[in-house]
mmCIF file of C-alpha atoms in Angstrom:
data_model
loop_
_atom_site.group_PDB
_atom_site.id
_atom_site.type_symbol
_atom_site.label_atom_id
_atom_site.label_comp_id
_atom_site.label_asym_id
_atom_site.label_seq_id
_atom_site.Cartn_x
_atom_site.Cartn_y
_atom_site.Cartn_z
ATOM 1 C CA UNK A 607 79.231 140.148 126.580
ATOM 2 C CA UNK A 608 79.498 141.320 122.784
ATOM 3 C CA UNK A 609 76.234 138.892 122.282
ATOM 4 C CA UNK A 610 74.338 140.814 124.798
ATOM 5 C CA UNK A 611 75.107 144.095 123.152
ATOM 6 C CA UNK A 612 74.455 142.781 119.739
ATOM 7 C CA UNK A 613 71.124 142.041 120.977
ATOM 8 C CA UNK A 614 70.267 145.437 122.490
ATOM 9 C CA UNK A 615 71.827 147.031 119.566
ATOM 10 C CA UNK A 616 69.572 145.368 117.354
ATOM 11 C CA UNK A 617 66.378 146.399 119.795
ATOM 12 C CA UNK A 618 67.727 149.935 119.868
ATOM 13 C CA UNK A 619 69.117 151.388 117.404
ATOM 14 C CA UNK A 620 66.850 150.077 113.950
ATOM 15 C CA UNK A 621 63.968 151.580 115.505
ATOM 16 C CA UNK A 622 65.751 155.061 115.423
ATOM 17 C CA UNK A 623 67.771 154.230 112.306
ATOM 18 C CA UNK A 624 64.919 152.767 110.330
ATOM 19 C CA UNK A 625 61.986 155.145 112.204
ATOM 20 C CA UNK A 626 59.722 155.728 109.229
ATOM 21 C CA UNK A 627 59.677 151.692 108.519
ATOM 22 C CA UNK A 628 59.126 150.538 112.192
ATOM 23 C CA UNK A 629 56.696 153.260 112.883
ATOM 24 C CA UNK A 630 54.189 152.161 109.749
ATOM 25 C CA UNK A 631 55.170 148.311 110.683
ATOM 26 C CA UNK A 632 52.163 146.164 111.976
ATOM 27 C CA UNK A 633 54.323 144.150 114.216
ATOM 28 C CA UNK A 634 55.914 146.515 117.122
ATOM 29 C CA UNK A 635 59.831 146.308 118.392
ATOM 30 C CA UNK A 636 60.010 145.655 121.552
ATOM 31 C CA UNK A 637 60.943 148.965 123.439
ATOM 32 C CA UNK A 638 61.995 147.690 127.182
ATOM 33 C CA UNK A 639 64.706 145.223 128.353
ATOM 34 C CA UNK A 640 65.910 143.396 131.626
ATOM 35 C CA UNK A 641 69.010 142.474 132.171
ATOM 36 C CA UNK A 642 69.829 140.116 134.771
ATOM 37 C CA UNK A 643 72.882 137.981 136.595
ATOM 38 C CA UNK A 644 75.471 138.183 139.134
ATOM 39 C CA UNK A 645 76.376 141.705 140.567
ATOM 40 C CA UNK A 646 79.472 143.294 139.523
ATOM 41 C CA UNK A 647 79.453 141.930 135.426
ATOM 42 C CA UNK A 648 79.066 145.331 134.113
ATOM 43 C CA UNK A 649 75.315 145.511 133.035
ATOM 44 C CA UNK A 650 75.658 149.025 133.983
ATOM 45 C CA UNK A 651 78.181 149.523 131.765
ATOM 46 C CA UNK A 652 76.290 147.766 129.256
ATOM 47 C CA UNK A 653 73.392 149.973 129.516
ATOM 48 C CA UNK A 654 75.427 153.284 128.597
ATOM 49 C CA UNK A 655 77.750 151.689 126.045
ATOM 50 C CA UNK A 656 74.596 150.869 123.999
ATOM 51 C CA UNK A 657 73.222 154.242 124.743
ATOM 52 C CA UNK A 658 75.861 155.522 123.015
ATOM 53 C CA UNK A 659 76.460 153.177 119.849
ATOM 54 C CA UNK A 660 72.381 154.306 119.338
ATOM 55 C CA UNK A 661 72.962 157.036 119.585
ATOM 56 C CA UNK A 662 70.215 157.689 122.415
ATOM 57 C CA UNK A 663 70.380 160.040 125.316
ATOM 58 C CA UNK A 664 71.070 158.556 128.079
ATOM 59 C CA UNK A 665 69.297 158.835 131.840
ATOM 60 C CA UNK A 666 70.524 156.371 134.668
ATOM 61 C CA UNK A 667 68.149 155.878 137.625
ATOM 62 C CA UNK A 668 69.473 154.095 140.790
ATOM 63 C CA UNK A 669 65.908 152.287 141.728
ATOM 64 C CA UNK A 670 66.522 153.173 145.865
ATOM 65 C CA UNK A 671 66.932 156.707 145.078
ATOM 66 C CA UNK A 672 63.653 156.110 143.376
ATOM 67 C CA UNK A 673 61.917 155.033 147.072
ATOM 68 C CA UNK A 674 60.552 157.925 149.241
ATOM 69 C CA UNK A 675 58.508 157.665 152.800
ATOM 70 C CA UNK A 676 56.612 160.638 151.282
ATOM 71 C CA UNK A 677 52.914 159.694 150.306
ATOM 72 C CA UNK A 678 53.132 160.257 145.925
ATOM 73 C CA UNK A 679 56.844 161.088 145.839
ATOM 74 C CA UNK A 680 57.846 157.930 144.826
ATOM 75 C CA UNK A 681 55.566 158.404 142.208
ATOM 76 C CA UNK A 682 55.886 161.749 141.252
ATOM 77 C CA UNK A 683 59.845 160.424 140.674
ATOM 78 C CA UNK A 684 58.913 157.855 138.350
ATOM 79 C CA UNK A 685 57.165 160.605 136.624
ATOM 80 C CA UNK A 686 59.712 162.883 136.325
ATOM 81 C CA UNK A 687 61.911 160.176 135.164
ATOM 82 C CA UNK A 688 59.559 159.789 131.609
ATOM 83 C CA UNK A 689 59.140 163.188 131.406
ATOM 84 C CA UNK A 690 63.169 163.916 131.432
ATOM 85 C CA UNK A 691 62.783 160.824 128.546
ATOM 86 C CA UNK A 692 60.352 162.271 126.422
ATOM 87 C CA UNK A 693 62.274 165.497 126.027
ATOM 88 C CA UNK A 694 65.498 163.994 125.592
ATOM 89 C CA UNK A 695 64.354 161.456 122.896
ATOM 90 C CA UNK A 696 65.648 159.418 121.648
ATOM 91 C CA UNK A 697 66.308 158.338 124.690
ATOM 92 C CA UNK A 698 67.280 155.338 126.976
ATOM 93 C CA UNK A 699 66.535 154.767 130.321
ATOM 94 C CA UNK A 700 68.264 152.825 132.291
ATOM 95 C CA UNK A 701 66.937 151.654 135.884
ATOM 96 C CA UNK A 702 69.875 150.342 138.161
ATOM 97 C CA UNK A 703 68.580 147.777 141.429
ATOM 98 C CA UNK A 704 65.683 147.421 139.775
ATOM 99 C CA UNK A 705 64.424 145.227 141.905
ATOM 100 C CA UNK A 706 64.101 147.788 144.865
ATOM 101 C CA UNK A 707 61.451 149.540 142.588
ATOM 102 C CA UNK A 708 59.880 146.775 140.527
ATOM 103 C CA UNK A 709 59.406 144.115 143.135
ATOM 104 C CA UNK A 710 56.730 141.471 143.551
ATOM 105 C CA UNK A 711 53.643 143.639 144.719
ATOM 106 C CA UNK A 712 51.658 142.760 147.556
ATOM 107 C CA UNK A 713 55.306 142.451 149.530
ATOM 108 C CA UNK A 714 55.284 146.062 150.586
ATOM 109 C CA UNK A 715 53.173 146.786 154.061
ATOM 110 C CA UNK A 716 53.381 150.538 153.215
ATOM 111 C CA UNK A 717 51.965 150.287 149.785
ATOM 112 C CA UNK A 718 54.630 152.250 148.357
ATOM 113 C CA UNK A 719 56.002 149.414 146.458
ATOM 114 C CA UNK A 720 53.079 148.419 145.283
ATOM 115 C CA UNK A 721 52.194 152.147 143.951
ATOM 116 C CA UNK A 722 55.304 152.927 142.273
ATOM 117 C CA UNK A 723 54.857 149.288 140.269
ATOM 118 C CA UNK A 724 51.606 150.461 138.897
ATOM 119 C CA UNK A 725 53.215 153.986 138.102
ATOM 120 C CA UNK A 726 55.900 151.626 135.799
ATOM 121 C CA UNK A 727 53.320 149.648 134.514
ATOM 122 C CA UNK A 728 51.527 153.160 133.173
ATOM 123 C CA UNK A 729 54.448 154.340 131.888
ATOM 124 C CA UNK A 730 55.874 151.196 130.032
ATOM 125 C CA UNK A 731 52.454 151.158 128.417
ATOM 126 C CA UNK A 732 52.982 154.533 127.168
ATOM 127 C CA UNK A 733 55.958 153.954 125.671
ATOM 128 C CA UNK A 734 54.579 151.267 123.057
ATOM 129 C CA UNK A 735 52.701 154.578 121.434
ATOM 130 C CA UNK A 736 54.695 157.160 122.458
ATOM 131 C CA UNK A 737 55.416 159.389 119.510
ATOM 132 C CA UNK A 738 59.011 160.064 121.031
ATOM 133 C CA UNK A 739 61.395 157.383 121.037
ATOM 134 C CA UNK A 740 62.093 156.503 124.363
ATOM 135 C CA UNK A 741 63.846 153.080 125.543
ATOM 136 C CA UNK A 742 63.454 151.383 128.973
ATOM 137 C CA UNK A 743 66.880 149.022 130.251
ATOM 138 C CA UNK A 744 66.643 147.265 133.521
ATOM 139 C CA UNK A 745 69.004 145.776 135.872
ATOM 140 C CA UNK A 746 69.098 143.457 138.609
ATOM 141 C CA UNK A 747 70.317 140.276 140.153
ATOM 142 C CA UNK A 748 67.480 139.212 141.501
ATOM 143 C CA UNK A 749 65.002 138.535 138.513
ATOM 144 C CA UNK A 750 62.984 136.120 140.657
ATOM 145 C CA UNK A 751 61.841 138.967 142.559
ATOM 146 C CA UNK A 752 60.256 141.354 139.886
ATOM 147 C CA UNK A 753 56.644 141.855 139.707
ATOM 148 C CA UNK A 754 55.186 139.624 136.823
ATOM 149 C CA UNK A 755 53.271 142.362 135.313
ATOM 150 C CA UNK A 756 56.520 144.301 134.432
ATOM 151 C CA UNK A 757 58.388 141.581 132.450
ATOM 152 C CA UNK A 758 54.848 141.052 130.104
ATOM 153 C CA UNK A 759 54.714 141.405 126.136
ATOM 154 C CA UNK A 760 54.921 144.649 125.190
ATOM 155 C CA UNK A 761 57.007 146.251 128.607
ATOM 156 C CA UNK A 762 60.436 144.812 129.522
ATOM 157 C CA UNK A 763 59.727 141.515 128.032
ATOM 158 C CA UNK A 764 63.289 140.875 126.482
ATOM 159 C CA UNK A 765 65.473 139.428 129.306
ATOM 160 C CA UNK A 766 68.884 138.960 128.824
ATOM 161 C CA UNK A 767 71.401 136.905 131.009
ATOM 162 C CA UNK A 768 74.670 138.784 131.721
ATOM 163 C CA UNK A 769 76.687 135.863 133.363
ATOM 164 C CA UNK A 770 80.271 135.900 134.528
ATOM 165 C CA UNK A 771 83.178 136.532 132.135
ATOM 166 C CA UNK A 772 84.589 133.966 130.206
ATOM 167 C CA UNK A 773 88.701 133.830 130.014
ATOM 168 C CA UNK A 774 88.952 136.210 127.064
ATOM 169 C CA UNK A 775 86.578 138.438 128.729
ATOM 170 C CA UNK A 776 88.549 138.825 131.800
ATOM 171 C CA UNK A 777 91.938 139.502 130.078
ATOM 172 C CA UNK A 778 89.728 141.997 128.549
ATOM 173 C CA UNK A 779 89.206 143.503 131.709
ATOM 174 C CA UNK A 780 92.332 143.071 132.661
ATOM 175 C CA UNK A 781 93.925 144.880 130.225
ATOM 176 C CA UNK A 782 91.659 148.243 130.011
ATOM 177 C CA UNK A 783 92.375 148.198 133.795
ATOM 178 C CA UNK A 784 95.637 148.585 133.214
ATOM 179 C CA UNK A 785 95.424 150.773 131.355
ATOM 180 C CA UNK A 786 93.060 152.944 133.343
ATOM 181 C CA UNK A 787 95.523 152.891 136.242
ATOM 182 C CA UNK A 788 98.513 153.628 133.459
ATOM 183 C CA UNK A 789 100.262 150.422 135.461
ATOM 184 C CA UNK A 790 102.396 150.614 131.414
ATOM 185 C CA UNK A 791 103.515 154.097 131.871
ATOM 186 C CA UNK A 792 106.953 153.952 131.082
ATOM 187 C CA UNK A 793 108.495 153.346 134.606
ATOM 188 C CA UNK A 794 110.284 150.115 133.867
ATOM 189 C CA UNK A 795 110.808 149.122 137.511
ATOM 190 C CA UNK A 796 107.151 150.279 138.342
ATOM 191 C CA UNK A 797 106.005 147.965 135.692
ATOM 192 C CA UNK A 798 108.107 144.901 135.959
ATOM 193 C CA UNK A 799 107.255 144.482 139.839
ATOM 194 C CA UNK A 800 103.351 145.322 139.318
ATOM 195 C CA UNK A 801 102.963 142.971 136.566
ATOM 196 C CA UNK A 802 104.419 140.101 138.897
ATOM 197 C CA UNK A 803 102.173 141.590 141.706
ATOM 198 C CA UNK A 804 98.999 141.187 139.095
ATOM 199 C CA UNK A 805 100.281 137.518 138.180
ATOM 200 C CA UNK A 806 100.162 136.547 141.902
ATOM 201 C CA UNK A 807 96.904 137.745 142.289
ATOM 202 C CA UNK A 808 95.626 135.990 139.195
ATOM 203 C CA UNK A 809 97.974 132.879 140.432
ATOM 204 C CA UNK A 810 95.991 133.167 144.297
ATOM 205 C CA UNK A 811 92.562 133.371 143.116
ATOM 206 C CA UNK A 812 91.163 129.948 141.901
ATOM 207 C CA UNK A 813 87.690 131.012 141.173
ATOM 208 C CA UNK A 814 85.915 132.561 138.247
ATOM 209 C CA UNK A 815 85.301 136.535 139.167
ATOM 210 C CA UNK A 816 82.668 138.814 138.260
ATOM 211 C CA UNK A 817 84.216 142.197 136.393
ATOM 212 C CA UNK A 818 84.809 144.091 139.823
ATOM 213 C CA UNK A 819 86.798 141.648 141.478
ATOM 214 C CA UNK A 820 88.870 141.819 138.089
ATOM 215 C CA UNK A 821 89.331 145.203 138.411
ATOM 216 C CA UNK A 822 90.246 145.269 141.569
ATOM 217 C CA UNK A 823 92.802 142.228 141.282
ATOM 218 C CA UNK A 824 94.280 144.455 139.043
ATOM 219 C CA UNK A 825 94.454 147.889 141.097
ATOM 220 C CA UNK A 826 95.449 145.536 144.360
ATOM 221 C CA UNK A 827 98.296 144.354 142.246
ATOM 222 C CA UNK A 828 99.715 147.730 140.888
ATOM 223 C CA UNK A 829 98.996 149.287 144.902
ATOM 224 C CA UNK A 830 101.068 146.232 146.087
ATOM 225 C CA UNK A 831 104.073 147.132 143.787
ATOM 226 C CA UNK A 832 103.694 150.684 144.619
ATOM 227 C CA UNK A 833 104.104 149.729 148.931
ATOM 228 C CA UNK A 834 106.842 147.004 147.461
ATOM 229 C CA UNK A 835 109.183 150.469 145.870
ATOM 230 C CA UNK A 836 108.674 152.220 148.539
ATOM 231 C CA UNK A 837 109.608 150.155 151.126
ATOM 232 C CA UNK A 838 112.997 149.606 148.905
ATOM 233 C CA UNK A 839 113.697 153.064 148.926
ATOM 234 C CA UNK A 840 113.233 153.537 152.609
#
């Protein structure tokens, strides 16, 4: 995980840090990005964490809420999108599913598919001489399905893997869960019986996990020792 956002740091931020440099450079940084893998590892996350170590504004787009059965409103929401990006440069924008708006074309019998591809493919053009500084992040699990055209030089052509979590990883997650639900918050009883919930849960589950069903182990385990004090107290 701390590769992947050394990467996209490096794409980022030097173009905003070093502006003057990159902007009289023949060779031009790349200024889109796909990330792809598994649901659940926290590309999401990814994609607003480096937002804000770039210090770029930061616009998330869900690509369904994209979709419209209105003739041009699909469109006119890809639009939008840029425009939001062009005022709030530097900025990075950060397309969520993006399979559902960047898929294969020729798929789609209603054509809006197909339209709101081409509407991407205007606008990640643009962005190579756009005098702002906007960024383009995608994310999906499904990279197989994403039009060619899209992932081309010069558009979203660095792809990035975001696998599973390895073992430090998921204590990782583990941990800043705990946190999050304050499991360590002082109540000694309350901790010693959610701890052994969270070990059981760890101990039941064989499998490698994606960082939702971490968090969740987690949250499951500090619910069960919740239901466990309560029932004592009945």
């Amino acid at each position: 995980m701390e590769g992947v956002k050394k990467r996209l740091k490096e794409v980022f931020e030097n173009p905003v840090r070093y502006r003057r440099i990159f902007q009289n450079s023949p060779i031009k940084q790349p200024r889109g990005g796909i990330l792809y893998g598994p649901t659940g590892c926290g590309k999401t996350l990814i994609g607003s964490s480096i937002a804000a170590a770039c210090g770029l504004n930061f616009i998330s787009v869900k690509g369904p809420e994209i979709l419209d059965k209105y003739i041009g409103a699909s469109e006119a929401a890809i639009r939008d999108v840029f425009k939001r990006a062009e005022i709030a440069s530097p900025c990075l924008v950060f397309f969520d599913e993006f399979e559902s708006v960047g898929g294969k074309r020729g798929k789609d019998t209603t054509g809006v598919g197909d339209r709101v591809v081409n509407q991407l493919l205007t606008f990640l053009d643009g962005v190579e001489v756009s005098k702002g500084m906007v960024f383009v992040l995608a994310a999906t699990s499904r990279l197989d399905m994403i039009d060619a055209a899209l992932l081309r030089p010069g558009r979203l052509d660095l792809k990035i893997e975001v696998g599973l979590p390895g073992k430090e990883e998921r204590e990782d997650i583990l941990r800043k869960t705990i946190r999050k639900n304050k499991i360590e918050v002082g109540n000694g009883v309350l901790d010693k019986v959610a701890k052994s919930k969270l070990l059981e849960q760890r101990g039941e589950r064989g499998k490698v996990y994606n960082g939702a069903d971490i968090s969740a182990i987690a949250t499951t385990a500090y619910l069960k020792a919740v239901h466990e004090i309560i029932d004592k107290e009945k």
